[in-house]
mmCIF file of C-alpha atoms in Angstrom:
data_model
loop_
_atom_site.group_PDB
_atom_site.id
_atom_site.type_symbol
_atom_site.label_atom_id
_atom_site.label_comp_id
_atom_site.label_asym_id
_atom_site.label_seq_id
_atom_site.Cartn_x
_atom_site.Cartn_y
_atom_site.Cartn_z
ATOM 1 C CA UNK A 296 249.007 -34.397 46.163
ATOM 2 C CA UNK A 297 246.017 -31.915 45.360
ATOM 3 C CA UNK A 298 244.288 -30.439 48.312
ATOM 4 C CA UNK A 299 240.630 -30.832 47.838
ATOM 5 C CA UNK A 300 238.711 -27.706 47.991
ATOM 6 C CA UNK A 301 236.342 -27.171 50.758
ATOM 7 C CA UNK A 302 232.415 -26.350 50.027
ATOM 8 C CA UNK A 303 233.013 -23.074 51.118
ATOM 9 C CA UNK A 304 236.048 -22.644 48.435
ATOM 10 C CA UNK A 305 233.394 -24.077 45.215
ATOM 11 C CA UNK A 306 231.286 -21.504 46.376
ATOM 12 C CA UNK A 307 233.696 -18.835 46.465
ATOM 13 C CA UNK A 308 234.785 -19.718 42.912
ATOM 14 C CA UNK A 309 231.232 -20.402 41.833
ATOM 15 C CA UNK A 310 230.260 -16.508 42.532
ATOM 16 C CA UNK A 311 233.490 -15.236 40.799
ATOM 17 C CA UNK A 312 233.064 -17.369 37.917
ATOM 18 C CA UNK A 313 229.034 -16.126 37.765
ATOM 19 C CA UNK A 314 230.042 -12.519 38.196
ATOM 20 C CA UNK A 315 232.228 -12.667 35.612
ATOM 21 C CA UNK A 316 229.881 -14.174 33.235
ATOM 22 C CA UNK A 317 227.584 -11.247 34.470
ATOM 23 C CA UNK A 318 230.428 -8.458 33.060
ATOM 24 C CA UNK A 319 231.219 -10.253 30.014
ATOM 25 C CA UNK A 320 228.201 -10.840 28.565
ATOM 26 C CA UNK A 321 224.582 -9.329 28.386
ATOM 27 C CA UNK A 322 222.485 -12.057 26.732
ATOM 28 C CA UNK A 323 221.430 -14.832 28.677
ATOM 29 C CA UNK A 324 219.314 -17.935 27.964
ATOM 30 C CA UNK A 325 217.464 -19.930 30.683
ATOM 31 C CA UNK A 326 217.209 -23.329 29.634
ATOM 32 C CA UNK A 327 215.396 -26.311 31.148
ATOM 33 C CA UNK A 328 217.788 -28.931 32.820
ATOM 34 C CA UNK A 329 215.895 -31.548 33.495
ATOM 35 C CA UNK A 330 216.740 -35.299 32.660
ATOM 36 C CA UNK A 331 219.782 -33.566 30.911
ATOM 37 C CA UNK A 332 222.324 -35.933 31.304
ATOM 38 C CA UNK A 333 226.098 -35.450 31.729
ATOM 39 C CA UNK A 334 226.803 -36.482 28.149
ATOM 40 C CA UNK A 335 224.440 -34.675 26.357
ATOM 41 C CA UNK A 336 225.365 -31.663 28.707
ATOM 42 C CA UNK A 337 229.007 -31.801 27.285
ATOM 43 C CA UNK A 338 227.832 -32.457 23.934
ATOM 44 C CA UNK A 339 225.700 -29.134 23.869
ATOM 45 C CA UNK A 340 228.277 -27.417 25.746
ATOM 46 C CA UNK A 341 231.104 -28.435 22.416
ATOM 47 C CA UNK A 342 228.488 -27.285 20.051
ATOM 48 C CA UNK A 343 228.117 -23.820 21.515
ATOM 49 C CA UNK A 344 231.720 -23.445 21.922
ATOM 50 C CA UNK A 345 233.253 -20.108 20.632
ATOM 51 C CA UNK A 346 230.637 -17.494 21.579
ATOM 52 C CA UNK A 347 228.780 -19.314 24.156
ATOM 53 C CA UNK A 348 229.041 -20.532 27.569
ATOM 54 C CA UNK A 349 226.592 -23.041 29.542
ATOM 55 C CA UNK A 350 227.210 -22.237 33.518
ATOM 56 C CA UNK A 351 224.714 -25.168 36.030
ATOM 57 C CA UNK A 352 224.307 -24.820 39.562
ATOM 58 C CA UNK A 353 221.900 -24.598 42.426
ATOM 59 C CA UNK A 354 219.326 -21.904 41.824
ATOM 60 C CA UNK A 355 220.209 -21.033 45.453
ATOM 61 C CA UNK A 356 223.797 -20.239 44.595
ATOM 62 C CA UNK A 357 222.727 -18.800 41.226
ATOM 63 C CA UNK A 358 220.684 -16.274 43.269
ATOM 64 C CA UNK A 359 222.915 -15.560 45.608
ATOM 65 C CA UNK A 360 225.742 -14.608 43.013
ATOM 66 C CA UNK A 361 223.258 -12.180 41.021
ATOM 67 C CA UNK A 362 222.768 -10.497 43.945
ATOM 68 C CA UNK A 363 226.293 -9.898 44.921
ATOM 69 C CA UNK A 364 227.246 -8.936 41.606
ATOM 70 C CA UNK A 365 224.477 -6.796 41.816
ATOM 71 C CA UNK A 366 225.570 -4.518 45.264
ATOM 72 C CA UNK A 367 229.229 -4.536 43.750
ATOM 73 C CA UNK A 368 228.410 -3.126 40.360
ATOM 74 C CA UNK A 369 225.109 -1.325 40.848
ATOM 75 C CA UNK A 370 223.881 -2.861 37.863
ATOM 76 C CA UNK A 371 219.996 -4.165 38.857
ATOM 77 C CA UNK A 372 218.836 -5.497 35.392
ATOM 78 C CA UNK A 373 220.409 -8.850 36.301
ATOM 79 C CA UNK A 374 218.145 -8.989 39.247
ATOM 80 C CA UNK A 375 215.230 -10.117 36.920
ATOM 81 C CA UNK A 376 216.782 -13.156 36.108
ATOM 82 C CA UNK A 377 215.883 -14.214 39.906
ATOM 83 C CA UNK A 378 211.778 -14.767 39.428
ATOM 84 C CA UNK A 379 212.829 -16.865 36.470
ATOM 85 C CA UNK A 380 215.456 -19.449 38.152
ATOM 86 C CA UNK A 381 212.738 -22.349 39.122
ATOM 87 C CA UNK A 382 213.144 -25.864 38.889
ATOM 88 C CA UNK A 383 216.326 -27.516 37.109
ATOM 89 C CA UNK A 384 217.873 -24.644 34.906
ATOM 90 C CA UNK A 385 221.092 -23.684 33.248
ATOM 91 C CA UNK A 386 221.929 -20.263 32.300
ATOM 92 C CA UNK A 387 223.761 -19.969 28.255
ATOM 93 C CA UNK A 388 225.881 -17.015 28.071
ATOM 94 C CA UNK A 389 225.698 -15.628 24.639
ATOM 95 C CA UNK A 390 227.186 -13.065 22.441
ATOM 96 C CA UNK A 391 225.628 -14.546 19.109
ATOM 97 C CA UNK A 392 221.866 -14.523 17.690
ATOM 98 C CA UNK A 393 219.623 -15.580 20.667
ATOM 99 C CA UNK A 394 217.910 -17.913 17.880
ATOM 100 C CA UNK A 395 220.594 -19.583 16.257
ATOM 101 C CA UNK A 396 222.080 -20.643 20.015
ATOM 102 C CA UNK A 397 218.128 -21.800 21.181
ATOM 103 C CA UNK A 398 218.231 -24.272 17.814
ATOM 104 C CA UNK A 399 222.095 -25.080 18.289
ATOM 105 C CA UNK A 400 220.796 -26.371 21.616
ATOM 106 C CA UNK A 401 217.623 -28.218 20.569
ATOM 107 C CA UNK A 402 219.852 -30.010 18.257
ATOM 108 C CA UNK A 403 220.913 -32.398 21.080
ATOM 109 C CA UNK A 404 217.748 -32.708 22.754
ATOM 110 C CA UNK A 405 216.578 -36.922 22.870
ATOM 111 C CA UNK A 406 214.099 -38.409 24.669
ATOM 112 C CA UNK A 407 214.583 -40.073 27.768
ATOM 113 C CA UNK A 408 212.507 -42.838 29.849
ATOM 114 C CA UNK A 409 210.038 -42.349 31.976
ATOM 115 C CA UNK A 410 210.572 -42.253 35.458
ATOM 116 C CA UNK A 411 208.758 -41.917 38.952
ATOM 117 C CA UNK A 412 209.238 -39.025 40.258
ATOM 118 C CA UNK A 413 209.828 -36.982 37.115
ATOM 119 C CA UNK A 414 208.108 -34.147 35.774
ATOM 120 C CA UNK A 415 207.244 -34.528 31.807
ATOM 121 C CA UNK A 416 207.944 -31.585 29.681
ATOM 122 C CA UNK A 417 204.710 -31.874 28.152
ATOM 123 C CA UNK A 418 200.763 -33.394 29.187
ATOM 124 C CA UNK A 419 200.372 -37.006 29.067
ATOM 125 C CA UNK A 420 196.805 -38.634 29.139
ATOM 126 C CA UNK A 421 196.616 -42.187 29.335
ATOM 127 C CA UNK A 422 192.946 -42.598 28.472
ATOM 128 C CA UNK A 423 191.391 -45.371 30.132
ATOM 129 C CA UNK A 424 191.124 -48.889 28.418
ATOM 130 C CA UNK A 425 192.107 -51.876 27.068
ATOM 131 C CA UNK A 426 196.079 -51.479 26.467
ATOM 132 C CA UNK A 427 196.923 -54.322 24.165
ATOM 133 C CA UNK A 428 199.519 -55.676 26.326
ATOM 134 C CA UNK A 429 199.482 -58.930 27.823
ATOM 135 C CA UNK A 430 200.140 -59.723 31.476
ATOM 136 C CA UNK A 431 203.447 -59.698 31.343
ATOM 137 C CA UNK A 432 203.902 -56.106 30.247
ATOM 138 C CA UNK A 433 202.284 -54.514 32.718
ATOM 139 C CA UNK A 434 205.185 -53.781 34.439
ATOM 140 C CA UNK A 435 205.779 -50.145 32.785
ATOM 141 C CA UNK A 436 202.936 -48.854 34.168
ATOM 142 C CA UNK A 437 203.769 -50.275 37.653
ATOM 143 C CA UNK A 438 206.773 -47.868 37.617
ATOM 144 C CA UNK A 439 204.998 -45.230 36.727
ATOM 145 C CA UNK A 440 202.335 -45.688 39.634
ATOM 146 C CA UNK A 441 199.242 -46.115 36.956
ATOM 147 C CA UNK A 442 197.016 -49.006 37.930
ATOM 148 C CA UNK A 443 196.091 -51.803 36.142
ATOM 149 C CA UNK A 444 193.919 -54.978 36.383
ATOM 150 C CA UNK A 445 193.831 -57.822 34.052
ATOM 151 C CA UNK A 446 190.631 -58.320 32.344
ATOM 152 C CA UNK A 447 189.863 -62.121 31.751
ATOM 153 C CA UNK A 448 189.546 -62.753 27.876
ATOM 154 C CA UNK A 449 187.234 -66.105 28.256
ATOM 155 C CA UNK A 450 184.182 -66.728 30.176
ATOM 156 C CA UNK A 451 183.044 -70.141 31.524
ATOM 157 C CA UNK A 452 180.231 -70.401 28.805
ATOM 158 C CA UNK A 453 182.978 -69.819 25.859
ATOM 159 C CA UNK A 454 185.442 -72.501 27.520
ATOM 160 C CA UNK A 455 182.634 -75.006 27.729
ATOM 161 C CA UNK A 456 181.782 -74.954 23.965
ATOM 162 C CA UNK A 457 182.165 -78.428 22.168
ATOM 163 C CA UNK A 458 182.933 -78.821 18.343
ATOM 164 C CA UNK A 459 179.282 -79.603 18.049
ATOM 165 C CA UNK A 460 178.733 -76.516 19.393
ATOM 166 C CA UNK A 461 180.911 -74.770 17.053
ATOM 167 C CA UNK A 462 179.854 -76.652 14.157
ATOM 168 C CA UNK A 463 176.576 -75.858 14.897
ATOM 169 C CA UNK A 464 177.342 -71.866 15.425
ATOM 170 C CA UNK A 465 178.756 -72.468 11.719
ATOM 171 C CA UNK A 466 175.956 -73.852 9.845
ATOM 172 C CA UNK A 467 173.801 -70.980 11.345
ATOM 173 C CA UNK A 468 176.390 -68.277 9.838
ATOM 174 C CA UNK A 469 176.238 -69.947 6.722
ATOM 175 C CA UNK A 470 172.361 -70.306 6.564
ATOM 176 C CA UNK A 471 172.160 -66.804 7.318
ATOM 177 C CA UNK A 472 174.481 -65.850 4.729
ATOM 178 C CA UNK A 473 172.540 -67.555 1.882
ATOM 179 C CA UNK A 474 169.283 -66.281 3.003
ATOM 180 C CA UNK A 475 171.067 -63.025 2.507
ATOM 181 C CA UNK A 476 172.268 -63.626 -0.676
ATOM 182 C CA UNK A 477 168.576 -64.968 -1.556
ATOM 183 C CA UNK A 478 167.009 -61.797 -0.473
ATOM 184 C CA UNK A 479 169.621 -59.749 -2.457
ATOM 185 C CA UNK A 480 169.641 -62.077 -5.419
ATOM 186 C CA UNK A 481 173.435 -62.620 -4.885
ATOM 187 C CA UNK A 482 173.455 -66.374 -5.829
ATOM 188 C CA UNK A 483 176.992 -67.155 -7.404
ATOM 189 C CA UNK A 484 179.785 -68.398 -6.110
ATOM 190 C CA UNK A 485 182.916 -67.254 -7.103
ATOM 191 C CA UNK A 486 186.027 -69.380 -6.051
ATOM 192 C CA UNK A 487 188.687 -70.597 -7.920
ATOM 193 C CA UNK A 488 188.213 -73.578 -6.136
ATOM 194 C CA UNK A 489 184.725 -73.916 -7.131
ATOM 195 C CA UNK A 490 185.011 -73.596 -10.951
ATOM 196 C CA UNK A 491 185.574 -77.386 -11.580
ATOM 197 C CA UNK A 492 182.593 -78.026 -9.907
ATOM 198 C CA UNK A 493 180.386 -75.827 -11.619
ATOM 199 C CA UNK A 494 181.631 -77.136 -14.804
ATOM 200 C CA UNK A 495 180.020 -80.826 -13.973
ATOM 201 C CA UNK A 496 176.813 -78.876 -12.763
ATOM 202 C CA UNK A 497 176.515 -77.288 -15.807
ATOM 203 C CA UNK A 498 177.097 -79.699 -18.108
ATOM 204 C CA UNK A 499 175.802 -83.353 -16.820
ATOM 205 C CA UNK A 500 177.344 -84.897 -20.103
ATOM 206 C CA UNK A 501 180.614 -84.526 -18.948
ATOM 207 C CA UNK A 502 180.066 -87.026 -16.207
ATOM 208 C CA UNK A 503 179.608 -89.589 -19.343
ATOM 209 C CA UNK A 504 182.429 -88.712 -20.733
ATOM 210 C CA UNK A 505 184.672 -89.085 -17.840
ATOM 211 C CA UNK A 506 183.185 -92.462 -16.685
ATOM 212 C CA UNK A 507 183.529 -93.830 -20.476
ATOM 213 C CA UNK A 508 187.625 -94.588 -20.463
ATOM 214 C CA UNK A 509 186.329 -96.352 -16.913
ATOM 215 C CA UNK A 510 183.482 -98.715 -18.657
ATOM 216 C CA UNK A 511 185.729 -99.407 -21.630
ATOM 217 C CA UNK A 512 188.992 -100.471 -19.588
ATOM 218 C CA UNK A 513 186.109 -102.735 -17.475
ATOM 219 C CA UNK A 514 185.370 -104.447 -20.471
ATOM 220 C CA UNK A 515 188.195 -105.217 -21.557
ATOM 221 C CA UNK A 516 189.197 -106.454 -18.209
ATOM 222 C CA UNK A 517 186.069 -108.427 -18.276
ATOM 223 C CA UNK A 518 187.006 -110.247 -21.699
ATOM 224 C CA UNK A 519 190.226 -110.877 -20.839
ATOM 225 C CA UNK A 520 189.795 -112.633 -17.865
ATOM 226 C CA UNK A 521 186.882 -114.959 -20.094
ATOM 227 C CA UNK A 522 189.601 -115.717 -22.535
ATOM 228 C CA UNK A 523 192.077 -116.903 -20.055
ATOM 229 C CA UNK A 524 188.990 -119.596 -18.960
ATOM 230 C CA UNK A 525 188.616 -120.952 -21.697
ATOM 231 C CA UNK A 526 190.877 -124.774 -22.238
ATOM 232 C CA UNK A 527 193.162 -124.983 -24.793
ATOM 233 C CA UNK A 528 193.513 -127.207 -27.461
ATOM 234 C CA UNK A 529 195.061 -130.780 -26.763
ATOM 235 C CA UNK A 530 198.063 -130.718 -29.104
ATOM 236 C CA UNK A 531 198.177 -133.618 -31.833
ATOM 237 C CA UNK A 532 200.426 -136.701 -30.551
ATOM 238 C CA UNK A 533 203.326 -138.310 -32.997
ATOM 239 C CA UNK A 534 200.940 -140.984 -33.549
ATOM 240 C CA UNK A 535 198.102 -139.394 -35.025
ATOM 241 C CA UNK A 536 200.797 -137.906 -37.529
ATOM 242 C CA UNK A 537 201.229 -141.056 -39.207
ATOM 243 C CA UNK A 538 204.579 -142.026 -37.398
ATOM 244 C CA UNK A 539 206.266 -142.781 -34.850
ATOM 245 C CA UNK A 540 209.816 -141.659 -33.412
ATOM 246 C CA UNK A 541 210.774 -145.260 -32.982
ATOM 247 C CA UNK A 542 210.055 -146.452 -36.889
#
């Protein structure tokens, strides 16, 4: 069974494994750890492996460790690294190009939710105003401690319109329009729809034509029904033949 190490024991091994970082290497990258997550941490730390090693802790014990391995070896340069360690930060140990390791590492960077409490990497303004979300959505900004209100979309006069009402808001819209199109001399209508139309307006004649089939299939009609009143012939008996069936 493995004996758990005591706090005291992580941060025994924590310094030695920081001060020999400190003698191996002499470039060092501080990189911003916030909302790094323990995936993407191990995915950055496989990408930089071979030349490159990512070392998190405690800016307190980071401190601490420069500071020892700074009385044991004399060596003050690593002291500056101290002002630097604020907030949530990793240190990369390099021995390749400073620039190729910063763009190996921004290689894995994604964006992550927004959260109370967390600092954003970069300004956000929400300008104030109408958000486009309905009241149901709201919700996002409630996390996020923004307030809200719902503004009503109808007013009392708007709900107590009648078709009437609308009809009549119609017919002014349209009156306007043709007074406009009056003033500009814009008098044509041009719809498919309309063509037809325009066609009989144009040319009164063709409402002759079209009627014509109509007059002639009354007429006929008409005569027919005549014809069918009239009584037909009384057909000629045996006897006014000249014989009869009994001679």
């Amino acid at each position: 069974m493995a004996v758990k190490p005591s706090k005291a024991d992580k941060k025994i091994a924590y310094d030695a494994k920081l001060c020999q970082l400190l003698d191996e290497y002499t470039q060092i990258l501080i990189a911003a750890a916030d909302n790094v997550g323990s995936n993407q941490l191990q995915n950055i730390r496989k990408g930089l492996r071979g030349d490159s090693i990512v070392l998190i802790g405690k800016n307190t014990m980071m401190k601490r460790s420069i500071r020892m391995h700074a009385e044991k070896t004399g060596n003050q340069a690593f002291l500056n690294l101290i002002p630097l360690l604020q907030g949530n930060v990793g240190l990369i140990f390099t021995k390749g190009d400073l620039k190729e390791v910063s763009e190996e590492v921004a290689k894995y960077k994604v964006g992550a939710p927004a959260r109370v409490g967390l600092v954003a990497p970069i300004d956000v303004v929400v300008p104030p105003g109408n958000t486009g979300l309905d009241p149901s959505q709201t919700s996002f900004f409630q996390v996020l401690n923004i307030p809200t209100k719902i503004n009503k979309v109808f007013s009392p006069e708007v709900l107590d319109l009648t078709e009437d009402d609308l009809i009549e808001k119609f017919a002014t819209g349209v009156s306007m329009v043709t007074a406009l199109s009056l003033a500009i001399s814009r008098n044509g209508v041009f719809l498919p729809q309309a063509d037809k139309v325009k066609e009989y307006l144009a040319d009164p004649s063709k409402f002759a034509v079209a009627s014509a089939p109509v007059a002639a299939a009354a007429g006929a009609a008409a005569a027919a029904a005549e014809e069918e009143k009239k009584p037909e012939p009384e057909e000629e008996s045996d006897d006014d033949m000249g014989f009869s069936l009994f001679d």
